[in-house]
XYZ file of C-alpha atoms in Angstrom:
663
model
C -14.974 -33.957 -23.428
C -15.730 -34.447 -19.879
C -19.193 -34.822 -18.313
C -20.753 -35.666 -15.125
C -23.691 -38.060 -15.152
C -26.169 -37.625 -11.976
C -28.969 -40.499 -11.426
C -31.446 -38.821 -8.978
C -34.478 -40.171 -7.020
C -34.956 -43.617 -7.818
C -38.614 -44.243 -7.608
C -39.529 -47.617 -7.583
C -42.692 -49.443 -9.779
C -43.678 -53.232 -9.405
C -45.459 -55.427 -11.195
C -48.217 -57.563 -9.240
C -47.827 -61.351 -9.814
C -48.700 -64.407 -7.904
C -48.347 -68.441 -8.298
C -51.219 -69.849 -10.285
C -51.766 -72.247 -7.554
C -53.738 -69.213 -5.487
C -56.301 -69.175 -8.345
C -56.190 -73.337 -8.381
C -57.078 -73.126 -4.675
C -59.854 -70.637 -5.425
C -58.227 -67.907 -3.368
C -57.816 -64.259 -4.485
C -54.962 -61.883 -4.226
C -56.384 -58.394 -2.750
C -55.292 -55.132 -1.598
C -55.899 -53.533 1.810
C -54.304 -50.091 2.881
C -54.758 -46.777 4.592
C -57.231 -44.958 1.986
C -61.268 -45.291 2.420
C -61.144 -46.677 -1.122
C -58.664 -49.697 0.135
C -60.858 -50.592 3.423
C -58.851 -48.178 5.598
C -56.789 -51.320 6.866
C -59.941 -53.890 7.215
C -59.477 -56.623 4.952
C -63.226 -56.866 4.790
C -62.894 -53.429 2.775
C -60.041 -54.611 0.531
C -60.022 -54.520 -3.045
C -59.818 -57.902 -5.128
C -57.542 -58.161 -8.034
C -58.880 -60.107 -10.923
C -56.300 -63.009 -12.877
C -55.459 -61.713 -16.435
C -52.272 -62.946 -18.291
C -51.099 -66.308 -17.962
C -46.935 -66.475 -18.059
C -46.273 -70.071 -16.981
C -46.161 -70.586 -13.446
C -47.356 -66.716 -12.259
C -50.476 -64.680 -12.966
C -50.506 -61.468 -13.515
C -53.585 -59.442 -11.083
C -54.927 -56.572 -11.824
C -57.931 -53.926 -10.040
C -58.553 -50.151 -10.554
C -58.892 -48.194 -7.702
C -59.838 -44.375 -7.629
C -57.545 -42.866 -5.119
C -57.537 -38.793 -4.551
C -54.517 -37.176 -5.975
C -51.728 -36.240 -3.808
C -52.616 -38.213 -0.871
C -49.576 -40.663 0.494
C -51.287 -44.284 0.510
C -49.922 -47.235 2.342
C -50.796 -50.486 1.615
C -50.240 -54.243 1.193
C -51.591 -57.245 -0.793
C -52.808 -60.612 1.105
C -54.108 -63.666 -0.282
C -57.211 -65.367 0.888
C -61.190 -66.409 0.334
C -63.911 -63.847 0.379
C -67.020 -65.419 1.653
C -70.392 -63.857 1.076
C -72.458 -62.567 4.021
C -74.804 -64.961 5.350
C -78.525 -64.486 5.067
C -80.401 -64.235 8.358
C -84.113 -63.921 9.536
C -85.247 -61.498 12.142
C -88.690 -62.808 13.489
C -90.525 -59.930 16.076
C -93.943 -59.715 16.740
C -95.121 -56.059 17.142
C -98.391 -57.302 17.688
C -101.480 -59.881 17.826
C -101.299 -60.029 14.056
C -98.679 -58.688 12.206
C -95.284 -60.180 11.421
C -92.073 -58.465 9.849
C -89.287 -60.850 8.431
C -86.230 -58.892 7.880
C -83.419 -60.168 5.520
C -79.872 -58.578 6.432
C -78.018 -58.138 3.203
C -75.548 -55.470 4.507
C -73.721 -57.508 6.701
C -69.741 -57.580 6.220
C -68.407 -60.233 4.077
C -66.379 -62.867 5.815
C -62.519 -62.795 4.821
C -60.138 -65.734 5.428
C -56.646 -64.511 5.001
C -54.240 -67.105 4.333
C -51.193 -65.028 3.462
C -50.054 -61.453 3.915
C -46.929 -59.116 3.740
C -45.346 -58.733 6.752
C -42.622 -56.226 5.861
C -42.064 -53.495 8.596
C -42.891 -50.442 6.302
C -45.788 -51.106 3.924
C -46.033 -50.080 0.332
C -46.684 -46.861 -0.619
C -47.936 -44.642 -3.458
C -48.810 -40.780 -4.138
C -50.987 -40.663 -7.049
C -50.081 -37.678 -8.900
C -51.407 -38.076 -12.566
C -55.087 -39.116 -13.542
C -54.137 -42.564 -14.773
C -51.224 -44.533 -13.285
C -50.297 -48.173 -14.180
C -48.579 -49.433 -10.993
C -46.402 -52.718 -11.218
C -46.229 -54.074 -8.147
C -43.820 -56.914 -8.356
C -44.571 -60.260 -7.422
C -46.799 -60.739 -4.049
C -44.514 -60.966 -0.779
C -41.319 -59.646 -2.656
C -41.300 -55.987 -1.792
C -38.360 -55.181 0.411
C -35.934 -55.488 -1.965
C -36.861 -51.792 -2.993
C -34.882 -50.352 -0.204
C -31.298 -51.210 -0.946
C -29.567 -50.795 -4.406
C -26.080 -50.880 -5.629
C -24.439 -49.204 -8.896
C -21.614 -50.762 -10.691
C -20.030 -49.118 -13.381
C -19.346 -52.195 -16.240
C -16.043 -52.351 -18.375
C -13.905 -49.914 -15.567
C -10.006 -50.243 -16.019
C -7.972 -51.955 -13.448
C -5.459 -49.983 -12.145
C -2.549 -51.886 -12.070
C 1.177 -50.737 -11.007
C 2.177 -49.132 -14.255
C -1.227 -47.184 -13.581
C 0.001 -46.029 -10.053
C 3.674 -45.650 -11.849
C 1.888 -43.180 -14.374
C -0.041 -41.135 -11.953
C 3.446 -40.183 -10.083
C 5.220 -39.163 -13.177
C 4.154 -35.861 -15.099
C 3.348 -37.509 -18.364
C -0.079 -36.806 -19.937
C -2.446 -39.372 -20.369
C -4.561 -40.183 -22.944
C -7.821 -40.315 -20.961
C -9.106 -40.536 -17.429
C -10.530 -43.269 -15.583
C -14.306 -43.164 -14.913
C -15.227 -42.073 -11.132
C -18.162 -42.627 -9.164
C -19.498 -41.129 -6.119
C -22.488 -41.550 -4.346
C -24.215 -39.444 -2.130
C -27.143 -39.404 0.357
C -28.710 -36.080 1.775
C -30.894 -35.728 4.245
C -32.410 -32.878 6.731
C -29.581 -33.086 9.022
C -26.918 -34.343 7.206
C -25.207 -35.300 3.714
C -22.542 -38.508 3.212
C -20.634 -38.833 0.126
C -18.907 -42.278 -0.638
C -16.509 -43.602 -3.335
C -17.555 -47.293 -2.471
C -20.343 -49.279 -1.278
C -21.205 -52.665 -0.037
C -21.730 -55.660 -1.474
C -25.525 -55.356 -0.650
C -25.375 -51.712 -1.875
C -27.036 -48.677 0.232
C -30.372 -48.601 1.774
C -32.954 -46.060 0.247
C -35.242 -43.810 1.825
C -38.208 -41.963 0.860
C -37.127 -38.797 2.878
C -33.701 -38.972 1.759
C -31.984 -37.868 -1.619
C -29.769 -40.676 -2.881
C -27.561 -39.328 -5.833
C -24.841 -41.298 -8.044
C -22.506 -39.146 -9.715
C -20.288 -40.077 -12.575
C -17.253 -38.643 -14.014
C -16.277 -39.886 -17.158
C -14.606 -38.776 -20.566
C -16.978 -41.249 -22.589
C -20.343 -40.339 -21.807
C -21.961 -42.336 -24.232
C -19.838 -45.552 -23.691
C -20.744 -46.386 -20.085
C -23.316 -49.759 -18.881
C -24.926 -49.043 -15.334
C -25.817 -52.247 -13.495
C -28.503 -51.546 -10.522
C -28.594 -54.797 -8.212
C -31.294 -54.839 -6.102
C -31.681 -56.475 -2.518
C -34.016 -57.474 0.270
C -34.162 -55.158 3.073
C -33.677 -57.998 5.375
C -30.519 -59.079 4.192
C -30.932 -62.477 6.530
C -33.431 -63.882 4.092
C -31.629 -65.055 1.239
C -32.897 -65.848 -2.100
C -30.806 -68.956 -3.164
C -29.745 -71.013 -0.338
C -25.999 -70.551 0.948
C -25.870 -67.437 -1.714
C -22.553 -65.640 -1.321
C -24.622 -61.938 -1.682
C -27.929 -62.665 0.145
C -31.131 -60.838 -0.275
C -30.081 -60.128 -4.167
C -33.201 -60.271 -6.182
C -32.487 -59.044 -9.460
C -30.866 -56.006 -11.886
C -31.624 -53.625 -14.394
C -29.354 -51.999 -16.899
C -28.724 -48.525 -18.218
C -26.524 -47.897 -21.193
C -25.632 -44.562 -21.381
C -25.892 -44.803 -25.088
C -29.501 -44.994 -24.391
C -29.540 -41.162 -22.462
C -27.220 -39.747 -25.489
C -30.129 -41.205 -27.852
C -32.799 -38.922 -26.197
C -30.775 -35.760 -27.040
C -31.857 -34.107 -23.602
C -29.040 -33.142 -20.941
C -32.025 -34.097 -18.281
C -34.875 -36.579 -18.199
C -36.159 -39.881 -16.972
C -35.731 -43.302 -17.708
C -37.900 -46.467 -16.961
C -35.633 -49.778 -16.854
C -37.299 -53.092 -16.118
C -35.915 -55.257 -13.205
C -34.965 -58.628 -14.058
C -35.440 -61.274 -11.588
C -32.140 -63.141 -10.500
C -33.936 -67.013 -10.538
C -36.219 -66.625 -13.920
C -34.653 -63.742 -15.651
C -38.285 -62.635 -15.984
C -39.357 -58.897 -15.495
C -40.546 -58.624 -11.856
C -40.625 -54.777 -11.740
C -39.062 -51.500 -13.133
C -37.218 -48.179 -11.885
C -37.266 -44.891 -12.559
C -33.911 -43.145 -12.811
C -33.974 -39.145 -13.185
C -30.799 -37.941 -14.758
C -28.886 -35.122 -15.504
C -25.671 -34.711 -17.714
C -23.060 -31.975 -16.936
C -21.010 -30.571 -19.939
C -18.456 -27.966 -20.320
C -19.370 -24.519 -21.421
C -19.187 -25.010 -25.033
C -16.948 -22.536 -26.953
C -15.516 -20.923 -23.575
C -12.776 -22.096 -21.504
C -12.655 -20.809 -18.016
C -9.524 -19.601 -16.640
C -8.260 -19.929 -12.447
C -7.585 -15.855 -12.143
C -10.504 -15.506 -10.010
C -12.684 -17.656 -7.976
C -15.525 -16.106 -5.724
C -17.761 -19.450 -5.485
C -17.442 -19.442 -1.758
C -16.063 -15.805 -1.214
C -18.662 -13.700 1.003
C -17.446 -10.639 3.102
C -19.147 -10.549 6.242
C -21.630 -7.332 6.183
C -24.761 -6.599 7.762
C -27.946 -7.502 6.051
C -27.431 -6.142 2.600
C -30.343 -4.746 0.571
C -31.477 -6.258 -2.407
C -33.808 -4.635 -4.874
C -36.413 -7.449 -5.729
C -36.800 -7.597 -9.485
C -35.429 -4.155 -9.244
C -37.775 -1.622 -7.672
C -39.885 -3.651 -6.639
C -43.324 -6.583 -7.483
C -45.375 -4.662 -10.134
C -47.967 -7.239 -11.003
C -48.888 -9.639 -8.407
C -48.004 -8.016 -4.832
C -50.674 -6.356 -2.589
C -48.994 -2.739 -3.012
C -47.258 -2.471 -6.584
C -44.374 -1.095 -7.595
C -44.360 2.389 -9.349
C -42.154 1.145 -12.090
C -42.542 -2.043 -14.084
C -40.444 -4.516 -12.910
C -37.279 -6.186 -14.314
C -36.987 -3.318 -16.857
C -33.857 -1.307 -16.988
C -35.475 1.859 -15.226
C -36.628 -0.233 -12.365
C -32.952 -1.690 -11.605
C -31.714 1.992 -12.164
C -34.180 3.237 -9.666
C -33.136 0.417 -7.015
C -29.372 1.365 -7.515
C -29.939 4.778 -7.262
C -31.560 4.727 -4.011
C -28.398 2.603 -2.394
C -29.428 -1.353 -3.437
C -26.247 -3.320 -3.154
C -27.624 -5.861 -5.556
C -30.431 -5.802 -7.713
C -32.514 -9.131 -8.045
C -33.683 -10.327 -11.199
C -34.948 -13.231 -13.285
C -33.312 -14.681 -16.687
C -34.554 -17.211 -19.253
C -34.131 -17.341 -23.104
C -36.620 -16.299 -26.084
C -37.123 -18.630 -29.090
C -34.126 -17.574 -30.517
C -32.121 -18.178 -27.188
C -31.806 -14.581 -26.300
C -30.796 -13.685 -22.817
C -34.049 -12.027 -21.581
C -34.849 -10.455 -18.103
C -38.235 -11.404 -17.093
C -40.099 -12.803 -14.312
C -42.726 -15.296 -15.600
C -42.456 -18.266 -17.951
C -45.519 -17.015 -19.645
C -47.305 -13.551 -20.903
C -50.337 -12.574 -23.059
C -50.320 -11.421 -26.172
C -52.830 -9.081 -27.828
C -54.563 -10.834 -31.006
C -56.728 -8.279 -33.171
C -60.563 -9.519 -34.265
C -62.181 -9.315 -37.133
C -65.329 -7.000 -37.460
C -65.726 -6.330 -33.618
C -66.115 -3.394 -31.443
C -63.470 -4.705 -28.893
C -60.641 -5.329 -31.213
C -58.175 -6.981 -29.141
C -58.153 -10.249 -27.202
C -55.610 -11.667 -24.805
C -53.858 -15.242 -25.279
C -51.230 -16.382 -22.743
C -48.324 -17.848 -24.442
C -44.955 -19.488 -23.115
C -42.178 -16.680 -23.564
C -40.019 -19.511 -24.992
C -42.326 -19.509 -27.860
C -41.455 -15.777 -29.007
C -38.360 -14.377 -30.491
C -36.491 -11.480 -28.797
C -37.650 -8.941 -31.762
C -41.529 -10.401 -31.213
C -40.923 -9.699 -27.600
C -39.909 -5.792 -28.464
C -42.579 -5.229 -30.870
C -45.770 -7.152 -30.061
C -48.237 -5.751 -27.576
C -47.506 -7.976 -24.697
C -49.076 -7.963 -21.024
C -48.560 -9.601 -17.701
C -50.628 -12.879 -17.382
C -52.762 -10.963 -14.720
C -54.418 -9.155 -17.352
C -56.350 -11.902 -17.995
C -57.926 -11.909 -14.468
C -58.477 -8.391 -14.915
C -59.964 -8.527 -18.149
C -58.103 -5.556 -18.917
C -55.635 -4.175 -21.339
C -54.398 -1.438 -19.511
C -50.564 -3.047 -19.037
C -50.521 -3.506 -22.795
C -47.201 -2.435 -23.998
C -47.546 1.110 -25.048
C -46.064 2.683 -28.163
C -44.418 5.835 -26.332
C -43.008 4.207 -23.370
C -39.123 5.026 -23.106
C -36.881 1.805 -24.155
C -35.512 1.817 -20.317
C -38.877 1.120 -19.373
C -39.936 -1.351 -21.845
C -40.262 -5.184 -20.616
C -37.856 -8.112 -21.751
C -34.684 -5.921 -22.042
C -31.897 -8.398 -22.771
C -29.016 -9.658 -20.290
C -26.360 -7.826 -22.431
C -28.606 -4.443 -22.269
C -28.731 -4.905 -18.355
C -25.130 -5.537 -18.173
C -24.089 -2.288 -19.932
C -26.881 -0.170 -18.328
C -26.555 -0.517 -14.695
C -23.618 0.974 -13.048
C -20.939 -1.796 -12.607
C -20.562 -1.072 -8.629
C -24.099 -2.374 -8.478
C -24.083 -6.313 -7.929
C -26.913 -8.669 -9.578
C -28.311 -11.535 -7.906
C -29.589 -12.884 -11.067
C -32.015 -15.645 -10.559
C -31.975 -18.670 -13.493
C -35.310 -19.217 -14.157
C -36.771 -22.967 -14.984
C -39.758 -25.026 -15.014
C -40.763 -26.734 -11.728
C -43.378 -29.351 -10.741
C -45.342 -29.231 -7.897
C -45.677 -32.174 -5.636
C -49.658 -32.521 -6.713
C -47.920 -33.015 -9.848
C -48.844 -29.774 -11.692
C -46.400 -27.784 -13.584
C -45.547 -24.432 -13.014
C -47.650 -22.188 -15.610
C -48.267 -25.792 -17.202
C -45.120 -26.079 -19.085
C -43.586 -29.349 -18.957
C -40.847 -29.279 -21.240
C -38.284 -26.544 -21.939
C -34.866 -25.735 -23.062
C -32.007 -28.235 -22.892
C -30.163 -27.489 -19.976
C -27.090 -27.538 -20.752
C -27.269 -25.637 -23.812
C -29.547 -22.909 -21.798
C -26.745 -22.378 -19.149
C -23.964 -22.125 -21.469
C -25.817 -19.046 -23.228
C -26.592 -17.348 -19.894
C -23.232 -17.934 -18.341
C -20.928 -16.971 -21.331
C -23.086 -13.610 -21.797
C -21.996 -12.967 -17.671
C -18.660 -14.402 -18.076
C -17.766 -12.115 -21.080
C -19.669 -8.975 -20.401
C -19.931 -8.703 -16.266
C -16.594 -7.090 -15.796
C -15.608 -6.463 -12.266
C -19.705 -6.651 -11.269
C -20.284 -8.484 -7.927
C -22.344 -11.506 -9.804
C -24.598 -13.885 -7.675
C -26.527 -16.590 -9.369
C -29.966 -18.526 -7.805
C -31.910 -21.096 -8.759
C -35.319 -23.026 -7.364
C -33.900 -25.726 -9.756
C -31.306 -28.008 -7.422
C -29.909 -29.604 -10.675
C -29.478 -25.980 -12.186
C -27.530 -25.027 -9.120
C -25.475 -28.140 -9.700
C -24.310 -27.086 -13.009
C -23.846 -23.667 -12.760
C -21.620 -24.824 -10.041
C -19.647 -27.503 -11.988
C -19.427 -25.407 -15.495
C -18.132 -22.217 -13.778
C -15.710 -21.549 -10.742
C -16.025 -17.636 -10.793
C -19.508 -16.866 -9.564
C -20.959 -18.084 -6.553
C -24.666 -19.685 -6.682
C -27.569 -19.949 -3.875
C -30.194 -22.968 -3.703
C -33.807 -20.762 -3.670
C -35.726 -22.734 -1.528
C -39.651 -21.881 -0.268
C -39.383 -24.644 2.557
C -42.641 -25.763 4.094
C -45.187 -23.041 4.380
C -48.660 -22.126 3.392
C -48.213 -19.530 0.942
C -46.708 -21.728 -1.889
C -47.509 -25.443 -2.977
C -45.122 -28.287 -1.813
C -42.414 -28.689 -5.014
C -41.783 -32.174 -6.260
C -38.114 -31.944 -5.543
C -37.090 -33.145 -2.154
C -34.179 -31.240 -2.134
C -36.749 -27.838 -2.429
C -39.261 -28.805 0.111
C -37.379 -27.572 3.303
C -34.806 -25.025 4.316
C -33.233 -27.999 6.283
C -32.642 -30.168 3.484
C -31.645 -27.624 1.052
C -28.518 -26.447 3.718
C -27.456 -30.162 3.390
C -27.664 -29.930 -0.629
C -25.801 -26.697 -0.404
C -23.052 -28.253 1.976
C -23.041 -31.338 -0.463
C -22.610 -29.259 -3.731
C -20.245 -26.881 -1.900
C -22.589 -23.458 -2.871
C -22.167 -20.195 -1.637
C -25.668 -21.080 0.419
C -29.137 -20.680 0.790
C -31.794 -18.074 -0.359
C -34.768 -18.963 1.834
C -38.564 -17.905 2.123
C -38.704 -15.408 4.909
C -41.940 -17.438 6.629
C -39.758 -20.284 7.145
C -36.970 -18.511 8.820
C -39.143 -16.552 11.285
C -40.979 -19.623 12.568
C -37.602 -21.545 12.721
C -34.589 -18.759 13.288
C -32.182 -21.487 14.316
C -31.935 -22.481 10.578
C -30.006 -19.142 10.059
C -27.597 -20.115 12.723
C -27.008 -23.478 11.379
C -26.348 -22.357 8.034
C -24.230 -19.733 8.990
C -21.895 -22.178 11.425
C -21.543 -24.444 8.690
C -19.990 -21.716 6.161
C -23.127 -21.219 4.173
C -24.394 -17.693 3.117
C -28.170 -16.973 3.979
C -30.449 -14.504 1.636
C -33.979 -14.090 2.303
C -37.039 -13.399 0.094
C -40.717 -13.033 0.479
C -43.643 -10.531 0.780
C -43.295 -10.293 4.654
C -39.798 -8.785 3.405
C -41.681 -5.833 2.559
C -42.478 -5.051 6.257
C -39.658 -2.969 7.872
C -39.641 -4.576 11.314
C -39.270 -7.849 9.676
C -36.362 -6.711 7.710
C -34.771 -5.427 11.304
C -35.503 -8.855 13.085
C -34.014 -11.120 10.353
C -30.869 -8.462 10.219
C -30.262 -9.390 14.001
C -30.568 -12.643 13.315
C -27.665 -12.209 11.030
C -29.225 -12.843 7.351
C -26.735 -11.489 4.819
C -29.140 -10.533 2.015
C -32.641 -8.803 2.127
C -34.484 -8.848 -0.871
C -37.660 -6.781 -1.099
C -40.090 -4.395 -2.795
C -40.052 -0.711 -3.258
C -36.835 0.399 -1.913
C -37.535 3.879 -2.973
C -39.957 3.935 0.003
C -37.436 2.967 2.402
C -33.969 4.647 1.571
C -33.503 7.749 -0.105
C -31.633 8.601 -2.685
C -27.653 7.447 -1.936
C -24.621 5.249 -2.531
C -24.647 1.740 -2.064
C -22.543 0.123 0.515
C -19.985 -1.136 -1.551
C -19.398 2.947 -2.916
C -19.200 3.794 0.382
C -16.513 1.530 1.485
C -14.407 2.216 -1.795
C -14.341 5.948 -0.799
C -13.125 5.094 2.583
C -10.673 2.812 1.192
C -9.477 5.721 -0.676
C -9.534 8.163 1.711
C -6.921 5.694 3.867
C -4.755 5.345 0.869
C -5.117 9.066 -0.488
C -4.808 11.474 2.624
C -5.850 14.879 0.556
C -9.344 12.775 0.001
C -9.943 13.184 3.891
C -11.439 16.927 3.037
C -12.990 15.850 -0.129
C -16.924 16.960 -0.078
C -17.748 14.242 -2.148
C -20.346 11.658 -0.740
C -19.159 8.909 -2.222
C -17.327 7.337 -5.611
C -19.572 5.583 -8.283
C -17.296 3.752 -10.459
C -13.523 2.269 -10.799
C -12.754 5.403 -13.175
C -11.193 8.920 -12.785
C -14.110 10.657 -14.147
C -16.657 9.296 -10.668
C -13.558 9.482 -8.244
C -13.907 13.249 -7.289
C -15.901 15.976 -7.986
C -14.223 18.568 -6.161
C -11.770 19.751 -9.079
C -8.614 19.660 -7.402
C -6.187 17.919 -10.017
C -3.228 18.179 -7.625
C -4.081 14.661 -6.161
C -6.470 13.021 -8.899
C -3.840 11.126 -10.478
C -3.179 9.204 -7.370
C -6.788 8.612 -6.738
C -6.668 6.875 -10.089
C -3.437 4.506 -9.230
C -5.170 3.667 -5.913
C -8.482 2.688 -7.299
C -6.835 0.473 -9.750
C -5.844 -1.787 -7.051
C -9.085 -2.021 -5.265
């Protein structure tokens, strides 16, 4: 079995160690930084660390500091002596008989700094949790966090026989491991197959990723080597590899033991000199496996195909947002009825959200949680609402229980509870298969694959931090689409960059767009660097060979140049957001060249009419079947003889069927 392993976002955490000679001299280790709690860069307001564990020739120094969550803090360590403020007296005569003696106890202390960290860029941290234990490495040894090299141990050396084998048509027993190193930033992306001896420099505003293609995902040894930022500073005199500080080792079997396709591992960094732990490295990983139980063929691939048309109308959640926007849609969102309404009013695509029930049935629903009505004992008000993750309910429970959107909690109302006599096509939580079978095939689907996401301040969407296994989750959704979609146009999208990567690698038929909220005031900033701005989303889409991006209207209106830039690079641009409900804004974005416009209440702006695909289909048929030029039918709705013409002329109906089969 082939698998892709991606190692993402190397966030380094260091120990705080100093030579015991510091304490012997009566000096201390202190921390000074940009926060007021760290003295605002004034050493006199620095926080003094206290020595604790004696580890031979080094001491572990610790301090507890209260910092505001989410703020970016820069800081440096220094070694020195703190002297108490001198007490001084002031004698003043205000009259002949009264004398005041004032002692000043609030004068700043005197600090004698002996050594300090002189790296060009100071250390930094953004606190995201209530308590963080931060290991900051050795005093003065900091720059090595800026360069890292990854080596796969045990790779087979390719000799002449291997080269001959590559040229022959013989079958191989296994595939060699392949390593790619990628760096993605706002304005570019680079992908390389080799690394310099000292590795590549890391940067907080650049996404660094290592991709490994292997047939033995559980039998790899990954070695991370760390280097000083200033490579002229040799750790060992006459060293052949200057600046090499230490290493960390990751066995891929450790990933396998977690049983998860994605996650975070923390590895100790071992000093090259003493073989003691000098720090830690946090490794984010994903493992991409082929779809289980399904073999993709190569007959059709639309992963990078897009026919240029003037801004397509896309029905947001079908007929529109019915829960949280200013003007609510008249039909409940993400139901069969809502999707049909948008299709009937000329939507080229309908957009909806897919995730899984507890028993792994793909369902259509926007939020990760819903409200369940619980019956009370001996109470005049018999129902009480509780918020519960959708993933905790089976498909049968989602169909049978009294459920409501989470906004019902704020309204303190039960009006939106699922009623008994509501028609089936207006019930929430339809299955993905039902939607595929109920909506005309000529209507395209923009399917947003839901996944949990974390904000930059550490808060998780809907307070859900654990979810399904990503490979299992996607395999179920993708198999349903691949088996049931027929000739329907499908475009996937997701706010999770790893989901986009997996969908792109797991199947070759349907395209995917990276959803991004960009830099805006409407939503909090996301933890994932790849989704924080439209600029880096463009670079990521190019790097992963995605169809394009689905950007937030707020940022595109502020920076319309992003649209031109993305399209010049061959990317498709869709647009979403509350601003899209303004027809003037939609008109402006059409003029900018946006290919897909996602908005609410399409029935308010367009009468019942065929969509652009139906219109194009009829025009093609008229060219191929001359008799159709006099046909009064406005359009054809399906690729079948039933919907091609309603004029009743049977002389050319068979010709129309033949022509439609070639479309």
